[in-house]
Amino acid sequence: SRSGLPNPALKLIWAACDRGGKGHLTRPEFILAARLIALAQVGYRPTIEQLKLYKSRFPIPKFELPENIYTDDFDMTEAEKAIKHEFDTETGKWKRTLVNVVVDKKPFADGAMRAAYHMRDLSESGENSSYVLKIAKLSGTPVAQYFDDVKMQTEAQKLARAFNGKKVPKRVEFIAAYVMELIDRPNRPICGVERFVPGTYVKYNNNWDWSDDRRNTPQAFSHFSWEESQHTLLVCDIQGVADMYTDPQIHSMDGVGYGQGNLGIKGIMKFLDSH
């Protein structure tokens, strides 16, 4: 019915394609039906004989989308192209994808170092299309910092999956994050992007000697990361909405990588002594 053809034409097409009257179409029969629908849509009689006689470039069948299959408006008027850079913890490599996004004109949050904007990824729909895009206010911010931050968050999520696998009372998760390059803008600015999570934002511990004793789960996860990594790293600076965390810091035993907040063995020992 989505083809826009009258029922008599559709019955004729079905009779021609459903060989043996099975009541369903095989893959080759479905392809044949699509070709006959395309013929009928351009004004020809949808028969096998007419299909054999058709010599022009073959038309593509057209179908209307069902109503109400999306829950949001798909507005391309403000869209811009961007490259999404995602880190794969299994392969240890980055992958990139070309996407279309819509970024609000004004930030909804404005900090000392970065401004946060609501963003929609048009390759997704509904609530899954809502993200937060963070742009540095200072033009000299190193590009590597964005990639380090996303790599940290992705590695923290891998540890969170291991933590949840222990059948803990409360599961934790790190919000999916990636690096975005806005290629339609001058100088192709680099930004940090993560999924938008509504709710009250709370900080549970920092990367040195403070933790909120009112919550056990964030502190338990930080200590778990130390044990699970076989005493090679510790995830701290836990913050977010409930137990959906973001912007963690990782301390490593050798103090290498993970940005300027990696305080190495000193940061690890200070955290373990104080929580």
Short mmCIF file of N, CA, C and O in Angstrom, two decimals, residues 85-95 147-162 174-177 233 235 250 258:
data_model
loop_
_atom_site.label_atom_id
_atom_site.label_comp_id
_atom_site.label_asym_id
_atom_site.label_seq_id
_atom_site.Cartn_x
_atom_site.Cartn_y
_atom_site.Cartn_z
N HIS A 85 34.85 11.21 15.62
CA HIS A 85 36.00 10.36 15.92
C HIS A 85 35.69 9.56 17.18
O HIS A 85 35.49 10.14 18.26
N GLU A 86 35.63 8.22 17.07
CA GLU A 86 35.32 7.35 18.20
C GLU A 86 36.48 6.41 18.48
O GLU A 86 37.13 5.92 17.55
N PHE A 87 36.70 6.13 19.77
CA PHE A 87 37.80 5.24 20.16
C PHE A 87 37.25 3.85 20.47
O PHE A 87 36.27 3.70 21.20
N ASP A 88 37.90 2.82 19.92
CA ASP A 88 37.51 1.43 20.14
C ASP A 88 38.50 0.80 21.12
O ASP A 88 39.67 0.61 20.79
N THR A 89 38.03 0.49 22.33
CA THR A 89 38.93 -0.07 23.34
C THR A 89 39.40 -1.48 22.99
O THR A 89 40.45 -1.92 23.48
N GLU A 90 38.63 -2.20 22.18
CA GLU A 90 39.00 -3.56 21.83
C GLU A 90 40.19 -3.58 20.88
O GLU A 90 41.10 -4.39 21.02
N THR A 91 40.18 -2.69 19.89
CA THR A 91 41.26 -2.65 18.90
C THR A 91 42.33 -1.63 19.26
O THR A 91 43.44 -1.67 18.74
N GLY A 92 41.99 -0.70 20.17
CA GLY A 92 42.94 0.36 20.52
C GLY A 92 43.12 1.37 19.41
O GLY A 92 44.10 2.10 19.39
N LYS A 93 42.13 1.44 18.50
CA LYS A 93 42.24 2.35 17.36
C LYS A 93 41.05 3.30 17.30
O LYS A 93 40.00 3.03 17.86
N TRP A 94 41.25 4.40 16.58
CA TRP A 94 40.19 5.38 16.37
C TRP A 94 39.49 5.08 15.05
O TRP A 94 40.11 4.58 14.10
N LYS A 95 38.20 5.38 14.98
CA LYS A 95 37.45 5.28 13.72
C LYS A 95 36.70 6.58 13.50
O LYS A 95 36.38 7.29 14.46
N PHE A 147 41.10 14.18 22.40
CA PHE A 147 41.22 12.75 22.15
C PHE A 147 41.59 12.00 23.43
O PHE A 147 41.10 10.89 23.68
N ASP A 148 42.44 12.60 24.28
CA ASP A 148 42.78 11.97 25.56
C ASP A 148 41.54 11.85 26.44
O ASP A 148 41.34 10.82 27.10
N ASP A 149 40.71 12.90 26.47
CA ASP A 149 39.51 12.88 27.32
C ASP A 149 38.54 11.78 26.89
O ASP A 149 37.98 11.06 27.72
N VAL A 150 38.32 11.66 25.58
CA VAL A 150 37.40 10.63 25.08
C VAL A 150 37.97 9.24 25.31
O VAL A 150 37.25 8.31 25.70
N LYS A 151 39.27 9.08 25.09
CA LYS A 151 39.90 7.78 25.33
C LYS A 151 39.75 7.38 26.79
O LYS A 151 39.44 6.23 27.12
N MET A 152 39.94 8.35 27.71
CA MET A 152 39.77 8.08 29.14
C MET A 152 38.35 7.61 29.45
O MET A 152 38.13 6.65 30.18
N GLN A 153 37.37 8.34 28.91
CA GLN A 153 35.98 8.01 29.20
C GLN A 153 35.59 6.66 28.63
O GLN A 153 34.85 5.90 29.26
N THR A 154 36.12 6.32 27.46
CA THR A 154 35.83 5.04 26.84
C THR A 154 36.48 3.90 27.62
O THR A 154 35.87 2.83 27.81
N GLU A 155 37.71 4.09 28.08
CA GLU A 155 38.37 3.06 28.88
C GLU A 155 37.68 2.91 30.23
O GLU A 155 37.58 1.79 30.76
N ALA A 156 37.20 4.01 30.80
CA ALA A 156 36.46 3.94 32.06
C ALA A 156 35.17 3.14 31.88
O ALA A 156 34.77 2.38 32.77
N GLN A 157 34.51 3.30 30.73
CA GLN A 157 33.28 2.54 30.46
C GLN A 157 33.58 1.04 30.37
O GLN A 157 32.77 0.22 30.81
N LYS A 158 34.73 0.68 29.82
CA LYS A 158 35.10 -0.74 29.76
C LYS A 158 35.23 -1.30 31.17
O LYS A 158 34.79 -2.42 31.46
N LEU A 159 35.84 -0.53 32.09
CA LEU A 159 35.95 -0.97 33.47
C LEU A 159 34.58 -1.01 34.16
O LEU A 159 34.33 -1.86 35.02
N ALA A 160 33.69 -0.08 33.77
CA ALA A 160 32.34 -0.07 34.33
C ALA A 160 31.60 -1.34 33.96
O ALA A 160 30.85 -1.90 34.78
N ARG A 161 31.79 -1.83 32.73
CA ARG A 161 31.13 -3.08 32.33
C ARG A 161 31.64 -4.25 33.18
O ARG A 161 30.87 -5.14 33.56
N ALA A 162 32.95 -4.24 33.48
CA ALA A 162 33.51 -5.30 34.34
C ALA A 162 32.94 -5.18 35.76
O ALA A 162 32.62 -6.20 36.40
N PHE A 174 29.44 5.03 32.08
CA PHE A 174 30.02 6.28 31.62
C PHE A 174 29.35 6.67 30.31
O PHE A 174 29.21 5.84 29.40
N ILE A 175 28.92 7.90 30.23
CA ILE A 175 28.19 8.39 29.06
C ILE A 175 29.07 8.27 27.82
O ILE A 175 30.25 8.64 27.84
N ALA A 176 28.49 7.75 26.74
CA ALA A 176 29.24 7.62 25.49
C ALA A 176 29.74 8.98 25.02
O ALA A 176 29.00 9.95 24.99
N ALA A 177 31.02 9.04 24.66
CA ALA A 177 31.64 10.30 24.26
C ALA A 177 32.49 10.10 23.01
O ALA A 177 32.97 9.00 22.74
N LEU A 233 46.24 1.26 37.14
CA LEU A 233 45.59 2.56 37.01
C LEU A 233 44.41 2.66 37.97
O LEU A 233 43.95 1.65 38.52
N VAL A 235 40.60 4.96 38.26
CA VAL A 235 39.66 5.93 37.70
C VAL A 235 39.07 6.74 38.85
O VAL A 235 38.51 6.17 39.79
N ILE A 250 41.98 9.49 34.95
CA ILE A 250 42.68 8.24 35.20
C ILE A 250 44.10 8.56 35.66
O ILE A 250 44.82 9.32 35.00
N TYR A 258 46.75 10.12 29.55
CA TYR A 258 45.55 10.51 30.31
C TYR A 258 45.56 11.98 30.75
O TYR A 258 44.94 12.33 31.75
#
